[in-house]
Amino acid sequence: MARYIFITGGVVSSLGKGLASAALGALLQARGFSVRLRKLDPYLNVDPGTMSPFEHGEVFVTDDGAETDLDLGHYERFTGVPARMSDSVSSGRIYSNVLEKERRGDYLGKTIQVVPHVTNEIKDFLAVGDDEVDFMLCEIGGTVGDIEGLPFFEAIRQFSHDRPRGQCIFMHLTLLPYLAASGELKTKPTQHSVKELQSIGIAPDILVCRSEQPIPEKEREKIALFCNVRKEAVVAAYDLSSIYEAPLAYHREGLDQAVLDAFGISPAPRPDLSKWEDVYDRILNTDGEVNIAIVGKYTQLEDAYKSIKEALTHGGMANRVKVNVAWVDAEVFDQADAAPYLEGYHAILVPGGFGERGTEGKIKAAEFARTRKIPYLGICLGMQMAVIEAARNVAGLATAGSEEFDHEAGKKRFEPVVYHLKEWVQGNQKVTRRSDDAKGGTMRLGAYDAVLKDGSKVAEVYGGTAIDERHRHRYEVDIKYREKLESAGLCFSGMSPDGRLPEIVEWQDHPWFIGVQFHPELKSKPFAPHPLFADFVRAALDASRLV
Ligand code: GLN
């Protein structure tokens, strides 16, 4: 039976609960324990798949095809444990399960209520896989006191009671605001937020206090006294220059020790932090830098491309260089010359995206990279745009486009080089879709195998010809155009095992131009940079030396 750590937040949102949970997971691993991390989100969407990236940041996709909160990306990047469908749940999912059971008659005529039916559903979710790991870390989204969060707080309270004593602890993140005028760190908001937790029956064992200033001993004692926690369990969380310093920083502040103490695990196994020391060293000690443009649509909210940004950082770590990312809005040069906006970067990345807005700009970015021989990595939509550019400007298909945009506009303006994929194979099964399918959860999602062409650039980059990568798309490059495009010089260097779905394209007479239908960024880790990102940054470095 796993030990459970429930992570909640108070005072304000965006305190970095996800990061703290991920770093704690990494520290427990460093002490030899196995961990699994979970996120419980109070919003009513069934999953974040249908939410705009502007609203909620990136959608993180798991191997088993779940569209989840971006915090699962942090968990995976810090622990290396692949996130699963059963690691992410929302109120929407919980209620939809409960209502489905009600309709089926599973509750045998009972009146369905938040307590116990909704809370039981949450508890069932929490218990899945509890015999597989030493520690289960469960983060509750939002802030204590939020109306939607209440059933989750009630459920974790009950859960800790149902389990044997000492099997569950509560860790609460708060903020200590600094008042410059009086030169003081204020503890009152933390006290109030702990009161709020206590009023629903939860007494935190550990307080993680975000602070811009060092926390004086006196304040620490005050927090301990008023919030009813041990002084050693008041852990400081200071701002860091890199998120990858978090495991070392939290260890320095005694978080992992406080957790083991709270469970009464003594003597505590000694931690081996060498992996994180190396990671941090690679960030701290760099030699040179590269400037990479991300040409996208959701550029005002960096969280929309969270995993890409992180994977580029990992690529920099692999080469010991600093990667400077410039966010370039593709829409700006939809109708204009792209060159003034793209000149001077050492590499261009066009990420995934949905909808037509900005796509003409992305096509121009692909053209710019191809003709100027600048390294280009196209991810999902970024690959589709590169193929359309090749079709229009090299293969002579002037009206090439994607069916996605014709669907939106209700017109037929383009030759569908990229078409709506309605049938594919998953394992041994055929999956089918229709044009009028609901939007949620109907894309080609999760891990699929691909076979790489011997002697291709990607086979060299991956160091092999069999890969599996995560997907999230509805549209697909049509192999009908393969011959035409290949004779124009665009090699289809990665295909689905049945040879029907193009997974990777690359320009042959170009130093580094690769488009992938999947999302390699989702599998990159600071301690294991994804080969495509490591090599893309290397190519950018080569390009920087030519300037
Ligand atoms: N909108 C495109 C599709 O559905 C690309 C998706 C993506 O970039 N993730 O195929």
Coordinates of C-alpha atoms in Angstrom, one line a residue, residues 57-460:
G57 CA -1.6 26.4 -21.4
E58 CA -0.4 23.3 -23.2
V59 CA -2.3 20.1 -23.2
F60 CA 0.0 17.3 -22.2
V61 CA -0.6 13.9 -23.9
T62 CA 0.2 10.6 -22.2
D63 CA 1.4 7.4 -24.0
D64 CA -2.0 5.9 -23.4
G65 CA -3.7 8.8 -25.1
A66 CA -5.1 11.0 -22.3
E67 CA -5.1 14.8 -22.8
T68 CA -4.1 16.2 -19.5
D69 CA -2.9 19.2 -17.5
L70 CA 0.5 20.6 -18.2
D71 CA 1.6 19.7 -14.7
L72 CA 1.8 16.1 -15.8
G73 CA 4.6 17.3 -18.0
H74 CA 6.5 18.6 -15.0
Y75 CA 6.0 15.3 -13.2
E76 CA 7.3 13.3 -16.1
R77 CA 10.3 15.7 -16.8
F78 CA 11.4 15.5 -13.2
T79 CA 10.8 11.8 -12.4
G80 CA 11.0 10.1 -15.8
V81 CA 7.9 8.1 -14.9
P82 CA 5.6 8.1 -17.9
A83 CA 2.3 9.8 -17.0
R84 CA -0.9 7.7 -17.5
M85 CA -4.5 8.3 -18.1
S86 CA -5.1 7.3 -14.5
D87 CA -2.9 10.2 -13.3
S88 CA -5.2 13.0 -14.2
V89 CA -8.8 13.7 -13.4
S90 CA -11.2 16.7 -13.3
S91 CA -14.5 17.4 -11.7
G92 CA -16.0 17.1 -15.1
R93 CA -14.7 13.5 -15.5
I94 CA -15.8 12.6 -11.9
Y95 CA -19.3 13.9 -12.4
S96 CA -19.6 12.4 -15.8
N97 CA -18.7 9.0 -14.3
V98 CA -21.2 9.4 -11.5
L99 CA -24.0 10.4 -13.9
E100 CA -23.2 7.5 -16.2
K101 CA -23.5 5.1 -13.2
E102 CA -26.7 6.8 -12.2
R103 CA -28.2 6.3 -15.6
R104 CA -27.1 2.7 -15.6
G105 CA -28.9 2.1 -12.3
D106 CA -25.7 1.3 -10.4
Y107 CA -26.8 3.2 -7.4
L108 CA -29.9 1.0 -6.9
G109 CA -32.4 3.9 -6.5
K110 CA -30.4 5.9 -4.0
T111 CA -30.4 9.8 -4.0
I112 CA -27.1 10.8 -5.6
Q113 CA -25.1 13.3 -3.6
V114 CA -21.8 15.0 -3.5
V115 CA -21.0 13.1 -0.3
P116 CA -20.7 10.2 -0.6
H117 CA -21.2 9.5 -4.3
V118 CA -18.9 12.2 -5.8
T119 CA -16.4 11.8 -3.0
N120 CA -16.3 8.0 -3.4
E121 CA -15.7 8.4 -7.1
I122 CA -12.7 10.6 -6.3
K123 CA -11.4 8.2 -3.6
D124 CA -11.7 5.3 -6.1
F125 CA -9.6 7.3 -8.5
L126 CA -7.0 8.0 -5.8
A127 CA -6.7 4.3 -4.9
V128 CA -5.9 3.1 -8.4
G129 CA -2.4 1.5 -8.5
D130 CA -1.7 2.1 -4.8
D131 CA 0.1 -1.3 -4.6
E132 CA 2.6 -0.3 -7.4
V133 CA 4.7 2.4 -5.7
D134 CA 6.1 3.6 -2.4
F135 CA 4.7 7.1 -2.6
M136 CA 1.7 8.5 -4.4
L137 CA 1.8 12.3 -4.7
C138 CA -1.6 13.8 -5.5
E139 CA -1.8 17.5 -6.3
I140 CA -5.2 19.3 -6.0
G141 CA -5.5 22.1 -8.6
G142 CA -6.7 25.5 -7.6
T143 CA -6.6 27.1 -4.2
V144 CA -8.2 26.1 -0.9
G145 CA -11.6 27.8 -0.5
D146 CA -12.5 27.6 -4.2
I147 CA -16.1 26.4 -4.5
E148 CA -15.3 23.7 -7.1
G149 CA -12.4 22.3 -5.1
L150 CA -14.5 21.4 -2.1
P151 CA -15.4 17.8 -3.1
F152 CA -11.7 17.1 -3.7
F153 CA -10.7 18.4 -0.3
E154 CA -13.5 16.4 1.4
A155 CA -12.4 13.3 -0.5
I156 CA -8.7 13.6 0.5
R157 CA -9.8 14.2 4.1
Q158 CA -11.9 11.0 4.1
F159 CA -9.2 9.1 2.3
S160 CA -6.6 9.9 4.9
H161 CA -9.1 8.6 7.6
D162 CA -9.9 5.4 5.7
R163 CA -6.2 4.5 5.6
P164 CA -4.1 3.3 8.5
R165 CA -2.7 6.1 10.6
G166 CA 0.5 7.6 9.3
Q167 CA -0.2 6.5 5.8
C168 CA -1.1 10.0 4.4
I169 CA 0.3 13.5 4.9
F170 CA -0.8 16.9 3.7
M171 CA 1.6 19.5 2.2
H172 CA 0.3 23.0 1.7
L173 CA 1.9 25.7 -0.4
T174 CA 1.5 29.3 0.5
L175 CA 2.9 32.7 -0.1
L176 CA 4.7 35.0 2.3
P177 CA 4.3 38.5 0.8
Y178 CA 7.0 41.0 1.4
L179 CA 6.1 44.5 2.4
A180 CA 8.9 46.7 1.2
A181 CA 7.7 49.8 3.2
S182 CA 8.1 48.0 6.6
G183 CA 10.7 45.5 5.4
E184 CA 8.7 42.6 6.6
L185 CA 7.5 39.2 5.4
K186 CA 3.9 38.8 6.3
T187 CA 2.6 35.5 7.7
K188 CA -1.1 36.3 8.1
P189 CA -2.3 35.1 4.7
T190 CA -0.6 31.8 5.4
Q191 CA -2.3 31.6 8.8
H192 CA -5.7 32.3 7.2
S193 CA -5.2 29.8 4.5
V194 CA -4.2 27.1 7.0
K195 CA -7.4 28.0 9.0
E196 CA -9.4 27.5 5.8
L197 CA -7.9 24.0 5.4
Q198 CA -8.5 23.2 9.1
S199 CA -12.1 24.3 8.8
I200 CA -12.6 21.4 6.4
G201 CA -10.9 19.0 8.6
I202 CA -7.4 19.0 7.1
A203 CA -4.4 19.8 9.2
P204 CA -1.3 20.3 7.1
D205 CA 1.9 18.4 8.1
I206 CA 4.2 20.5 6.0
L207 CA 4.0 24.1 4.8
V208 CA 6.0 25.2 1.8
C209 CA 6.3 28.9 1.8
R210 CA 7.1 30.8 -1.3
S211 CA 9.1 33.9 -0.5
E212 CA 11.2 36.5 -2.4
Q213 CA 13.2 37.1 0.8
P214 CA 15.0 34.8 3.2
I215 CA 12.6 33.7 6.0
P216 CA 13.9 34.8 9.4
E217 CA 14.0 32.2 12.1
K218 CA 11.5 34.3 14.1
E219 CA 8.9 34.2 11.3
R220 CA 9.4 30.5 10.8
E221 CA 8.7 29.9 14.5
K222 CA 5.6 32.1 14.3
I223 CA 4.2 30.2 11.3
A224 CA 4.9 26.9 13.1
L225 CA 3.1 28.1 16.2
F226 CA 0.1 29.6 14.6
C227 CA -0.3 27.0 11.9
N228 CA 0.3 24.0 14.2
V229 CA 3.2 22.5 12.3
R230 CA 6.7 21.6 13.4
K231 CA 9.3 24.3 12.8
E232 CA 11.4 22.0 10.6
A233 CA 8.2 21.4 8.5
V234 CA 8.1 25.1 7.5
V235 CA 10.0 24.8 4.3
A236 CA 11.1 27.9 2.3
A237 CA 10.7 28.0 -1.5
Y238 CA 12.7 30.9 -3.0
D239 CA 12.6 32.0 -6.6
L240 CA 15.1 30.1 -8.7
S241 CA 16.9 31.0 -11.9
S242 CA 16.0 27.6 -13.4
I243 CA 13.3 25.2 -12.5
Y244 CA 15.8 22.4 -12.7
E245 CA 17.4 23.7 -9.6
A246 CA 14.2 22.9 -7.7
P247 CA 15.2 19.4 -6.5
L248 CA 18.5 20.7 -5.1
A249 CA 16.9 23.8 -3.6
Y250 CA 14.1 21.9 -1.9
H251 CA 16.6 19.4 -0.6
R252 CA 18.7 22.3 0.8
E253 CA 15.6 23.6 2.6
G254 CA 14.8 20.2 4.0
L255 CA 11.6 19.3 2.2
D256 CA 12.4 15.6 1.6
Q257 CA 13.6 15.2 5.2
A258 CA 10.5 16.9 6.5
V259 CA 8.3 14.5 4.4
L260 CA 10.2 11.4 5.7
D261 CA 9.9 12.7 9.2
A262 CA 6.2 13.2 8.9
F263 CA 5.8 9.6 7.9
G264 CA 8.2 8.5 10.7
I265 CA 10.6 6.9 8.2
S266 CA 13.8 6.7 10.2
P267 CA 16.7 6.4 9.5
A268 CA 16.0 8.1 6.2
P269 CA 17.9 6.6 3.3
R270 CA 20.7 8.9 2.1
P271 CA 19.9 10.8 -1.2
D272 CA 21.9 10.5 -4.3
L273 CA 21.5 13.8 -6.0
S274 CA 24.3 13.4 -8.6
K275 CA 21.8 13.4 -11.5
W276 CA 20.4 16.7 -10.5
E277 CA 23.8 18.2 -9.8
D278 CA 24.8 17.3 -13.4
V279 CA 21.6 18.8 -14.7
Y280 CA 22.1 22.0 -12.8
D281 CA 25.8 22.2 -13.8
R282 CA 24.7 21.9 -17.5
I283 CA 22.5 24.9 -17.1
L284 CA 24.9 27.0 -15.1
N285 CA 28.1 26.3 -17.0
T286 CA 27.3 26.9 -20.7
D287 CA 29.7 27.8 -23.5
G288 CA 27.9 29.9 -26.1
E289 CA 24.3 30.5 -27.0
V290 CA 21.9 30.1 -29.8
N291 CA 18.8 32.1 -30.8
I292 CA 15.8 30.1 -31.9
A293 CA 12.5 31.5 -33.1
I294 CA 9.3 29.7 -32.2
V295 CA 6.8 30.8 -34.9
G296 CA 3.4 30.2 -33.5
K297 CA 0.0 31.5 -32.7
Y298 CA -0.3 31.3 -28.9
T299 CA 2.9 33.4 -28.4
Q300 CA 1.4 35.6 -25.7
L301 CA 1.2 32.7 -23.3
E302 CA 4.4 30.8 -23.0
D303 CA 2.7 28.0 -21.1
A304 CA 1.0 27.2 -24.4
Y305 CA 4.3 25.7 -25.6
K306 CA 5.6 24.6 -22.2
S307 CA 7.1 21.2 -23.2
I308 CA 8.7 22.7 -26.4
K309 CA 10.3 25.4 -24.4
E310 CA 11.6 22.8 -21.9
A311 CA 12.7 20.4 -24.6
L312 CA 14.8 23.2 -26.2
T313 CA 16.4 23.9 -22.8
H314 CA 17.2 20.2 -22.6
G315 CA 18.7 20.4 -26.1
G316 CA 20.8 23.2 -24.9
M317 CA 21.9 21.2 -21.9
A318 CA 23.0 18.3 -24.2
N319 CA 25.2 20.8 -26.1
R320 CA 26.1 22.9 -23.0
V321 CA 24.8 26.1 -24.7
K322 CA 22.2 28.5 -23.6
V323 CA 19.1 28.5 -25.8
N324 CA 17.4 31.9 -26.2
V325 CA 13.8 31.5 -27.4
A326 CA 12.1 34.3 -29.3
W327 CA 8.4 34.1 -29.6
V328 CA 7.3 35.2 -33.1
D329 CA 3.6 35.6 -33.9
A330 CA 3.1 34.0 -37.3
E331 CA 0.0 36.0 -38.0
V332 CA 2.0 39.2 -38.3
F333 CA 3.4 38.1 -41.7
D334 CA 0.4 36.2 -42.9
Q335 CA 0.1 38.8 -45.6
A336 CA 3.6 40.3 -45.5
D337 CA 7.2 39.4 -46.2
A338 CA 8.4 37.1 -43.4
A339 CA 12.1 37.8 -43.8
P340 CA 12.3 41.0 -41.6
Y341 CA 10.8 39.0 -38.8
L342 CA 12.9 35.9 -39.1
E343 CA 16.3 37.2 -40.1
G344 CA 19.1 36.6 -37.7
Y345 CA 17.8 33.5 -35.9
H346 CA 20.0 30.4 -35.8
A347 CA 17.0 28.1 -36.2
I348 CA 13.2 28.1 -36.6
L349 CA 10.7 25.9 -34.9
V350 CA 7.1 25.8 -36.0
P351 CA 5.0 24.1 -33.2
G352 CA 1.7 22.4 -33.2
G353 CA -1.5 24.3 -33.5
F354 CA -5.2 24.3 -34.5
G355 CA -7.2 26.4 -36.9
E356 CA -6.3 28.5 -39.9
R357 CA -5.2 31.8 -38.3
G358 CA -1.5 32.3 -38.7
T359 CA -1.0 29.4 -41.0
E360 CA 0.1 31.4 -44.1
G361 CA 2.8 32.9 -41.9
K362 CA 3.9 29.5 -40.8
I363 CA 4.1 28.4 -44.4
K364 CA 6.3 31.4 -45.1
A365 CA 8.5 30.5 -42.1
A366 CA 9.0 27.0 -43.6
E367 CA 9.9 28.6 -47.0
F368 CA 12.3 31.0 -45.4
A369 CA 14.0 28.2 -43.5
R370 CA 14.2 26.0 -46.6
T371 CA 15.5 28.6 -49.0
R372 CA 17.9 30.2 -46.6
K373 CA 19.1 26.8 -45.3
I374 CA 18.3 27.6 -41.7
P375 CA 17.6 24.6 -39.4
Y376 CA 13.9 24.0 -39.2
L377 CA 11.9 21.7 -36.8
G378 CA 8.2 21.5 -37.7
I379 CA 6.1 19.8 -35.1
C380 CA 2.6 18.4 -36.0
L381 CA 1.0 21.5 -37.6
G382 CA 4.6 22.7 -38.2
M383 CA 5.2 19.6 -40.3
Q384 CA 1.9 19.9 -42.2
M385 CA 2.8 23.6 -43.0
A386 CA 6.3 22.5 -44.3
V387 CA 4.6 19.9 -46.6
I388 CA 2.1 22.5 -47.9
E389 CA 5.0 24.8 -48.6
A390 CA 6.9 22.1 -50.5
A391 CA 3.8 21.2 -52.5
R392 CA 3.0 24.8 -53.4
N393 CA 6.5 26.2 -54.0
V394 CA 8.5 23.2 -55.2
A395 CA 6.1 20.4 -56.4
G396 CA 3.9 22.8 -58.4
L397 CA 0.7 22.3 -56.5
A398 CA -0.2 26.0 -56.3
T399 CA -3.5 25.5 -54.3
A400 CA -2.1 23.0 -51.8
G401 CA -3.6 23.4 -48.3
S402 CA -5.2 21.5 -45.4
E403 CA -8.7 20.3 -45.2
E404 CA -8.8 21.6 -41.6
F405 CA -9.1 25.1 -42.9
D406 CA -11.7 24.3 -45.5
H407 CA -13.8 22.5 -42.8
E408 CA -13.6 25.7 -40.8
A409 CA -14.5 28.0 -43.6
G410 CA -17.1 25.6 -45.1
K411 CA -15.6 26.1 -48.5
K412 CA -13.3 24.1 -50.8
R413 CA -10.4 26.3 -51.5
F414 CA -7.5 24.0 -51.2
E415 CA -6.1 20.8 -52.8
P416 CA -6.1 18.6 -49.7
V417 CA -2.5 17.7 -49.3
V418 CA -3.3 17.4 -45.6
Y419 CA -6.7 15.7 -45.2
H420 CA -9.0 14.7 -42.4
L421 CA -7.8 11.3 -41.1
K422 CA -10.8 9.1 -40.5
E423 CA -9.3 5.6 -40.3
W424 CA -6.1 4.3 -38.7
V425 CA -4.7 1.3 -36.9
Q426 CA -4.0 1.2 -33.2
G427 CA -2.3 -2.0 -32.1
N428 CA -4.4 -4.6 -33.9
Q429 CA -7.5 -2.5 -34.0
K430 CA -9.0 -0.2 -36.6
V431 CA -10.1 3.2 -35.4
T432 CA -12.7 5.1 -37.3
R433 CA -13.9 8.7 -37.2
R434 CA -16.5 10.8 -38.9
S435 CA -16.6 14.5 -39.9
D436 CA -19.4 15.2 -37.4
D437 CA -17.7 13.5 -34.5
A438 CA -17.7 15.4 -31.2
K439 CA -14.5 17.4 -30.6
G440 CA -13.4 16.0 -27.2
G441 CA -11.0 13.0 -27.2
T442 CA -11.5 12.1 -30.9
M443 CA -8.1 12.9 -32.3
R444 CA -5.3 10.3 -33.0
L445 CA -4.0 10.4 -29.5
G446 CA -1.1 8.9 -27.6
A447 CA 1.9 6.7 -28.5
Y448 CA 2.2 5.2 -32.0
D449 CA 5.2 3.4 -33.6
A450 CA 7.0 4.7 -36.6
V451 CA 9.6 3.2 -38.9
L452 CA 12.4 5.3 -40.1
K453 CA 14.1 5.1 -43.4
D454 CA 17.7 3.6 -43.3
G455 CA 20.3 6.3 -44.1
S456 CA 17.9 9.2 -43.4
K457 CA 18.8 12.1 -41.2
V458 CA 16.3 11.1 -38.6
A459 CA 17.6 7.5 -38.4
E460 CA 21.0 9.1 -37.7

